[in-house]
Short mmCIF file of C-alpha atoms and ligand atoms in Angstrom, two decimals:
data_model
loop_
_atom_site.label_atom_id
_atom_site.label_comp_id
_atom_site.label_asym_id
_atom_site.label_seq_id
_atom_site.Cartn_x
_atom_site.Cartn_y
_atom_site.Cartn_z
CA MET L 1 2.11 83.58 4.07
CA GLN L 2 5.75 84.50 4.13
CA ASP L 3 6.45 80.98 5.50
CA LEU L 4 5.36 79.44 2.25
CA ASP L 5 8.76 79.23 0.56
CA LYS L 6 10.37 77.92 3.71
CA ILE L 7 7.69 75.31 4.20
CA ARG L 8 7.90 74.24 0.57
CA ALA L 9 11.69 73.92 0.80
CA GLU L 10 11.50 71.92 4.05
CA ALA L 11 8.79 69.59 2.84
CA LEU L 12 10.51 68.89 -0.50
CA ALA L 13 13.86 68.42 1.24
CA ALA L 14 12.34 65.89 3.67
CA VAL L 15 10.77 63.99 0.76
CA ALA L 16 14.02 63.98 -1.19
CA ALA L 17 15.98 62.82 1.86
CA ALA L 18 13.63 59.91 2.66
CA ALA L 19 15.72 56.76 2.26
CA ASP L 20 12.88 54.30 2.69
CA LEU L 21 9.09 54.11 2.67
CA ASP L 22 8.84 54.70 6.42
CA ALA L 23 10.86 57.90 6.22
CA LEU L 24 8.76 59.02 3.27
CA GLU L 25 5.58 58.43 5.24
CA ALA L 26 7.00 60.50 8.09
CA ALA L 27 7.73 63.33 5.63
CA ARG L 28 4.19 63.11 4.29
CA VAL L 29 2.68 63.31 7.79
CA ALA L 30 4.95 66.26 8.67
CA ALA L 31 3.69 68.24 5.67
CA LEU L 32 0.23 66.98 4.75
CA GLY L 33 -0.88 65.11 7.86
CA LYS L 34 -3.61 66.48 10.11
CA LYS L 35 -1.07 68.45 12.11
CA GLY L 36 1.37 68.92 9.23
CA SER L 37 2.97 72.22 8.26
CA ILE L 38 0.84 72.71 5.13
CA SER L 39 -2.35 71.67 6.88
CA ALA L 40 -1.56 74.25 9.61
CA LEU L 41 -1.35 76.95 6.96
CA MET L 42 -4.63 75.78 5.48
CA ALA L 43 -6.21 76.32 8.90
CA THR L 44 -5.24 80.01 8.84
CA LEU L 45 -7.30 80.60 5.67
CA GLY L 46 -10.49 80.88 7.72
CA ARG L 47 -9.24 83.93 9.48
CA MET L 48 -8.49 85.87 6.26
CA ASP L 49 -10.80 88.18 4.41
CA ALA L 50 -12.34 86.89 1.21
CA GLU L 51 -9.88 88.45 -1.21
CA ALA L 52 -6.76 87.36 0.65
CA ARG L 53 -8.21 83.90 1.14
CA LYS L 54 -8.71 83.51 -2.57
CA THR L 55 -5.05 84.14 -3.50
CA ALA L 56 -3.59 82.38 -0.47
CA GLY L 57 -5.94 79.42 -0.96
CA ALA L 58 -4.88 78.98 -4.57
CA GLU L 59 -1.21 79.20 -3.64
CA LEU L 60 -1.59 76.76 -0.81
CA ASN L 61 -3.40 74.29 -3.02
CA ARG L 62 -0.62 74.48 -5.55
CA LEU L 63 1.91 73.85 -2.82
CA LYS L 64 -0.10 70.93 -1.53
CA ASP L 65 -0.29 69.38 -5.01
CA GLU L 66 3.40 69.95 -5.58
CA VAL L 67 4.37 68.20 -2.35
CA ALA L 68 1.88 65.36 -2.94
CA GLU L 69 3.33 64.79 -6.40
CA ALA L 70 6.86 64.77 -5.03
CA ILE L 71 5.79 62.17 -2.47
CA ALA L 72 4.11 60.02 -5.11
CA SER L 73 7.13 59.94 -7.37
CA ALA L 74 9.49 59.34 -4.44
CA LYS L 75 7.25 56.48 -3.37
CA ALA L 76 7.31 54.92 -6.83
CA ALA L 77 11.10 55.19 -6.91
CA LEU L 78 11.49 53.65 -3.45
CA GLU L 79 9.14 50.79 -4.28
CA ALA L 80 11.02 50.04 -7.47
CA LYS L 81 14.27 50.04 -5.50
CA ALA L 82 12.77 47.71 -2.86
CA LEU L 83 11.63 45.32 -5.58
CA ASP L 84 15.07 45.34 -7.18
CA GLN L 85 16.65 44.56 -3.83
CA ARG L 86 14.21 41.72 -3.20
CA LEU L 87 14.79 40.26 -6.65
CA ALA L 88 18.52 40.38 -6.05
CA ARG L 89 18.11 38.72 -2.65
CA GLU L 90 15.82 35.96 -3.90
CA ARG L 91 17.67 35.22 -7.07
CA ILE L 92 18.33 31.52 -7.66
CA ASP L 93 21.57 30.59 -9.29
CA VAL L 94 20.54 27.71 -11.50
CA THR L 95 24.15 26.98 -12.32
CA LEU L 96 24.86 25.86 -8.73
CA PRO L 97 25.60 22.15 -8.36
CA VAL L 98 22.65 19.98 -7.16
CA ARG L 99 22.39 19.33 -3.45
CA PRO L 100 23.55 15.96 -2.22
CA GLU L 101 20.78 13.34 -2.48
CA THR L 102 18.55 13.10 0.59
CA THR L 103 19.36 10.13 2.77
CA GLY L 104 15.77 9.48 3.88
CA ARG L 105 13.99 6.55 2.26
CA VAL L 106 10.42 5.33 2.02
CA HIS L 107 10.10 1.99 3.81
CA PRO L 108 9.23 -0.93 1.50
CA ILE L 109 6.01 -1.53 3.48
CA ALA L 110 4.83 2.02 2.84
CA GLN L 111 5.93 1.76 -0.79
CA VAL L 112 4.11 -1.52 -1.40
CA MET L 113 0.93 -0.21 0.25
CA GLU L 114 1.12 2.82 -2.04
CA GLU L 115 1.59 0.58 -5.06
CA MET L 116 -1.34 -1.63 -4.07
CA THR L 117 -3.53 1.39 -3.44
CA ALA L 118 -2.65 2.86 -6.85
CA ILE L 119 -3.64 -0.39 -8.58
CA PHE L 120 -6.93 -0.88 -6.76
CA ALA L 121 -7.80 2.81 -7.04
CA GLN L 122 -7.53 2.43 -10.80
CA MET L 123 -10.11 -0.38 -10.56
CA GLY L 124 -12.47 1.91 -8.66
CA PHE L 125 -11.71 0.88 -5.06
CA GLU L 126 -11.69 3.47 -2.30
CA VAL L 127 -9.38 3.29 0.72
CA ALA L 128 -11.13 2.60 4.05
CA GLU L 129 -9.60 2.71 7.50
CA GLY L 130 -10.37 1.35 10.94
CA PRO L 131 -8.75 1.50 14.38
CA ASP L 132 -5.83 -0.73 15.42
CA ILE L 133 -7.55 -1.21 18.80
CA GLU L 134 -10.72 -3.14 18.10
CA ASP L 135 -13.48 -4.82 20.01
CA ASP L 136 -14.65 -8.38 19.91
CA PHE L 137 -17.68 -7.62 17.76
CA HIS L 138 -15.81 -6.08 14.83
CA ASN L 139 -12.75 -8.34 14.95
CA PHE L 140 -14.61 -11.63 15.49
CA THR L 141 -18.35 -11.88 16.15
CA ALA L 142 -19.60 -9.89 13.17
CA LEU L 143 -17.16 -11.85 10.99
CA ASN L 144 -19.04 -15.01 11.87
CA ILE L 145 -16.46 -16.06 14.46
CA PRO L 146 -18.58 -16.54 17.60
CA ALA L 147 -17.12 -16.89 21.11
CA GLU L 148 -15.53 -20.33 21.59
CA HIS L 149 -14.93 -20.66 17.84
CA PRO L 150 -11.53 -22.36 17.32
CA ALA L 151 -10.54 -19.60 14.88
CA ARG L 152 -10.20 -17.27 17.87
CA GLN L 153 -7.40 -19.39 19.26
CA MET L 154 -5.67 -19.46 15.90
CA HIS L 155 -5.39 -15.70 15.92
CA ASP L 156 -3.14 -15.44 19.00
CA THR L 157 -4.85 -12.24 20.00
CA PHE L 158 -3.31 -9.48 22.12
CA TYR L 159 -6.00 -8.53 24.62
CA PHE L 160 -6.26 -5.45 26.81
CA GLY L 161 -7.41 -5.61 30.42
CA GLU L 162 -10.98 -6.41 31.33
CA ARG L 163 -13.44 -3.52 31.44
CA PRO L 164 -16.19 -3.12 34.06
CA ASP L 165 -18.69 -4.87 31.78
CA GLY L 166 -16.33 -7.85 31.42
CA SER L 167 -15.42 -7.12 27.77
CA ARG L 168 -11.87 -6.69 26.59
CA HIS L 169 -10.50 -4.59 23.77
CA LEU L 170 -7.88 -6.17 21.54
CA LEU L 171 -5.32 -5.33 18.86
CA ARG L 172 -6.95 -6.26 15.58
CA THR L 173 -5.66 -9.60 14.34
CA HIS L 174 -6.53 -8.84 10.72
CA THR L 175 -7.85 -5.99 8.56
CA SER L 176 -11.21 -7.76 8.14
CA PRO L 177 -12.93 -5.66 10.87
CA VAL L 178 -12.67 -2.75 8.42
CA GLN L 179 -15.09 -4.70 6.20
CA ILE L 180 -17.57 -4.73 9.07
CA ARG L 181 -17.14 -1.03 9.88
CA THR L 182 -17.58 -0.13 6.22
CA MET L 183 -20.70 -2.25 5.74
CA LEU L 184 -22.23 -0.85 8.93
CA ASN L 185 -21.63 2.71 7.76
CA THR L 186 -22.23 2.59 4.00
CA ALA L 187 -25.06 1.31 1.89
CA PRO L 188 -24.06 -0.94 -1.02
CA PRO L 189 -22.67 -0.82 -3.62
CA ILE L 190 -19.33 -0.96 -1.77
CA ARG L 191 -15.85 -1.27 -3.25
CA ILE L 192 -13.06 -0.68 -0.74
CA ILE L 193 -9.57 -1.72 0.16
CA ALA L 194 -8.19 -1.40 3.68
CA PRO L 195 -4.42 -1.48 4.07
CA GLY L 196 -3.14 -1.33 7.63
CA ARG L 197 -1.35 -2.72 10.68
CA THR L 198 -2.36 -5.99 12.27
CA TYR L 199 -1.13 -7.80 15.40
CA ARG L 200 -0.71 -11.34 16.60
CA CYS L 201 1.11 -12.70 19.59
CA ASP L 202 3.58 -14.64 17.49
CA SER L 203 7.29 -14.13 16.86
CA ASP L 204 9.71 -16.34 14.95
CA MET L 205 11.54 -16.46 11.60
CA THR L 206 8.36 -15.95 9.62
CA HIS L 207 6.13 -14.09 12.10
CA THR L 208 6.39 -10.68 13.71
CA PRO L 209 3.94 -9.47 16.39
CA MET L 210 3.03 -6.52 14.20
CA PHE L 211 2.58 -6.90 10.47
CA HIS L 212 0.46 -5.48 7.67
CA GLN L 213 -2.45 -6.68 5.60
CA ILE L 214 -4.57 -5.31 2.82
CA GLU L 215 -8.23 -6.19 2.78
CA GLY L 216 -10.56 -5.91 -0.19
CA LEU L 217 -14.36 -5.86 -0.19
CA VAL L 218 -16.90 -5.58 -2.99
CA ILE L 219 -20.65 -5.68 -2.29
CA ASP L 220 -23.41 -5.20 -4.84
CA ARG L 221 -26.21 -7.23 -6.37
CA THR L 222 -24.38 -9.29 -8.96
CA THR L 223 -20.66 -9.60 -8.15
CA HIS L 224 -19.54 -13.23 -8.20
CA MET L 225 -16.44 -15.35 -7.76
CA GLY L 226 -15.41 -14.83 -11.39
CA HIS L 227 -15.10 -11.12 -10.67
CA LEU L 228 -13.01 -11.92 -7.60
CA LYS L 229 -10.58 -13.99 -9.62
CA GLY L 230 -10.44 -11.47 -12.47
CA CYS L 231 -9.77 -8.67 -10.01
CA LEU L 232 -6.90 -10.54 -8.34
CA MET L 233 -5.43 -11.62 -11.69
CA GLU L 234 -5.41 -8.02 -12.83
CA PHE L 235 -3.88 -6.98 -9.54
CA VAL L 236 -0.98 -9.45 -9.53
CA THR L 237 0.13 -8.82 -13.11
CA THR L 238 0.15 -5.07 -12.49
CA PHE L 239 1.79 -5.38 -9.09
CA PHE L 240 4.60 -7.70 -10.17
CA GLU L 241 4.99 -5.83 -13.47
CA VAL L 242 5.13 -9.00 -15.58
CA ASP L 243 3.00 -9.95 -18.57
CA GLU L 244 1.55 -13.13 -17.15
CA VAL L 245 1.06 -14.36 -13.61
CA PRO L 246 -0.96 -17.58 -13.28
CA VAL L 247 -3.52 -17.39 -10.46
CA ARG L 248 -4.89 -20.50 -8.78
CA PHE L 249 -7.78 -20.72 -6.32
CA ARG L 250 -7.48 -23.51 -3.76
CA PRO L 251 -10.65 -24.42 -1.81
CA SER L 252 -10.24 -23.36 1.80
CA PHE L 253 -12.15 -22.26 4.86
CA PHE L 254 -12.67 -18.86 6.46
CA PRO L 255 -15.61 -18.26 8.78
CA PHE L 256 -16.43 -14.99 7.01
CA THR L 257 -16.59 -16.31 3.44
CA GLU L 258 -18.46 -19.10 1.68
CA PRO L 259 -17.14 -20.47 -0.54
CA SER L 260 -13.57 -19.63 0.45
CA ALA L 261 -10.37 -19.94 -1.51
CA GLU L 262 -6.70 -19.51 -0.88
CA VAL L 263 -4.99 -17.60 -3.66
CA ASP L 264 -1.77 -18.89 -5.20
CA ILE L 265 0.36 -17.30 -7.89
CA GLY L 266 2.66 -19.11 -10.28
CA CYS L 267 6.42 -18.99 -9.93
CA SER L 268 9.58 -20.69 -11.11
CA ARG L 269 12.69 -21.45 -9.12
CA GLU L 270 15.30 -21.95 -11.78
CA GLY L 271 18.90 -21.72 -10.69
CA GLY L 272 17.82 -20.99 -7.15
CA GLU L 273 16.23 -17.73 -8.21
CA LEU L 274 12.56 -17.16 -7.45
CA LYS L 275 10.64 -15.62 -10.34
CA ILE L 276 6.98 -14.69 -10.35
CA GLY L 277 5.25 -15.86 -13.54
CA PRO L 278 4.52 -19.10 -15.39
CA GLY L 279 6.50 -22.00 -13.93
CA LYS L 280 6.27 -25.19 -11.95
CA GLY L 281 5.79 -23.66 -8.51
CA TRP L 282 2.99 -21.95 -6.62
CA LEU L 283 3.11 -19.34 -3.87
CA GLU L 284 0.25 -18.52 -1.56
CA ILE L 285 -0.46 -14.79 -1.35
CA GLY L 286 -3.74 -14.57 0.56
CA GLY L 287 -7.26 -15.66 1.34
CA SER L 288 -10.53 -14.78 -0.33
CA GLY L 289 -14.11 -15.78 -0.94
CA MET L 290 -17.73 -14.72 -1.22
CA VAL L 291 -18.84 -12.77 1.84
CA HIS L 292 -20.79 -15.10 4.16
CA PRO L 293 -24.54 -14.32 4.47
CA ASN L 294 -24.12 -14.19 8.27
CA VAL L 295 -21.57 -11.40 7.88
CA LEU L 296 -23.89 -9.40 5.63
CA ARG L 297 -26.72 -9.94 8.09
CA ALA L 298 -24.58 -8.80 11.04
CA CYS L 299 -24.05 -5.54 9.15
CA GLY L 300 -27.71 -5.03 8.34
CA ILE L 301 -27.35 -6.00 4.67
CA ASP L 302 -29.93 -8.37 3.22
CA PRO L 303 -28.09 -11.42 1.78
CA ASP L 304 -31.03 -12.16 -0.52
CA GLU L 305 -30.47 -8.82 -2.18
CA TYR L 306 -26.73 -8.27 -1.94
CA GLN L 307 -23.62 -10.35 -2.37
CA GLY L 308 -19.94 -9.82 -3.01
CA PHE L 309 -16.39 -10.90 -2.39
CA ALA L 310 -13.60 -10.19 0.04
CA PHE L 311 -9.89 -10.89 0.09
CA GLY L 312 -6.94 -10.39 2.40
CA MET L 313 -3.22 -10.34 1.66
CA GLY L 314 -0.06 -9.91 3.70
CA VAL L 315 1.82 -6.78 2.74
CA GLU L 316 5.25 -7.92 3.97
CA ARG L 317 4.95 -11.11 1.97
CA MET L 318 4.10 -9.20 -1.19
CA ALA L 319 7.03 -6.85 -0.58
CA MET L 320 9.40 -9.79 -0.03
CA LEU L 321 8.26 -11.49 -3.24
CA LYS L 322 8.43 -8.36 -5.36
CA TYR L 323 11.68 -6.91 -4.08
CA GLY L 324 13.54 -10.08 -3.16
CA ILE L 325 13.74 -9.28 0.54
CA PRO L 326 14.73 -12.55 2.20
CA ASP L 327 14.06 -12.01 5.91
CA LEU L 328 10.78 -10.78 7.39
CA ARG L 329 12.28 -9.59 10.62
CA THR L 330 14.57 -7.08 8.92
CA PHE L 331 11.49 -5.01 8.06
CA PHE L 332 11.25 -3.90 11.67
CA GLU L 333 14.88 -3.60 12.73
CA SER L 334 15.20 0.04 11.63
CA ASP L 335 18.66 -0.66 10.26
CA LEU L 336 19.61 2.38 8.19
CA ARG L 337 21.83 0.37 5.87
CA TRP L 338 18.91 -1.98 5.14
CA LEU L 339 16.60 0.99 4.55
CA LYS L 340 19.08 2.60 2.22
CA HIS L 341 19.29 -0.64 0.26
CA TYR L 342 15.62 -1.62 0.12
CA GLY L 343 13.98 1.78 0.62
CA PHE L 344 12.56 4.09 -2.05
CA LEU L 345 13.22 7.69 -2.93
CA PRO L 346 10.56 9.91 -1.37
CA LEU L 347 9.70 11.71 -4.59
CA ASP L 348 9.17 8.55 -6.63
CA VAL L 349 5.48 8.20 -5.84
CA PRO L 350 4.06 5.05 -7.43
CA THR L 351 1.40 5.70 -10.06
CA LEU L 352 0.10 3.53 -12.87
CA SER L 353 0.79 6.21 -15.47
CA GLY L 354 4.25 7.15 -14.17
CA GLY L 355 5.28 3.62 -13.22
CA LEU L 356 4.88 1.74 -9.96
CA THR L 357 8.59 1.29 -9.42
CA ARG L 358 11.51 3.27 -10.73
N1 DAH B 1 -8.60 -12.16 7.59
C1 DAH B 1 -7.86 -13.30 7.08
C2 DAH B 1 -6.62 -13.51 7.90
O1 DAH B 1 -6.10 -12.62 8.43
C3 DAH B 1 -7.49 -13.09 5.64
C4 DAH B 1 -8.68 -13.11 4.75
C5 DAH B 1 -9.10 -14.28 4.18
C6 DAH B 1 -9.40 -11.96 4.53
C7 DAH B 1 -10.22 -14.34 3.38
C8 DAH B 1 -10.53 -11.99 3.72
C9 DAH B 1 -10.93 -13.20 3.15
O2 DAH B 1 -11.26 -10.90 3.46
O3 DAH B 1 -12.04 -13.23 2.34
O4 DAH B 1 -6.15 -14.60 7.98
#
């Protein structure tokens, strides 16, 4: 046991010298680990006679406790130091000047779809989605547009190549197929909107081959055309952020609704400036109507039990009217100067409580 003082001195020196937690752990293993110096001494106890073992055992235990305590306090000190260093490293200087504003902008189409979604969500509508690549059934047939119906020609459809069974997929010409998918998959009551991309083989001043629509659909037992008009009136005043927007329904025809109406909103054009609100002019913003019984039937919904309305609006048109964007084609030119001018700051998410537009 003459090694005791030496072992104590070595172990305590190693603990004191440990500059970090790894070194401290190494010192602990060297003294108290399975093969450590103190553990080795403990192993010799067995070979002693009872009296010697008693004194040596007590001494060794004291040594063990002493070294363990030294390790514990060194550990606490090292951890405190590590925390201080980390706090210093991660300190934020709140007096630094703000970073330059990000140059990225939210495209007006995305912004307007967010705004529309916020408004309809408040009215209890859920967002539904469908694929851009559709089939004939969802895009036409189920919407009461049978083969050879003239409405098919009017849609200037982009078709894919023929498949072995003779059918052809297509790029959806409107968001109305999302109505069909929703009705096939959900039991009424239904209250959805479906914003998304649509495609028509058409390109001039006022048409782009890809554009966006938002579809609305409400199905239950009692919803009628008055609800449709009230819903759209509420929507346009909130969307355009003006107190009063006159809404006019003009009788029209869509295969998937009966009766059908085109929706106009009031505007004035004083001094060459277009203003949404009461005035002499009218602007068409979309189509609407009561869902045709044939459409309900195609989706397995009994028209004697259920009824409801649908509407469809062009997103670009709504964006142009709200934000005074004069040319449709600029939406898709990816001109950074245009985006910087008409785009929105990414953190200004439109909400009804926080404001649609800031
Ligand atoms: N799908 C029509 C189109 O693209 C727009 C439309 C009109 C949708 C009337 C509707 C509706 O849901 O009821 O021209």
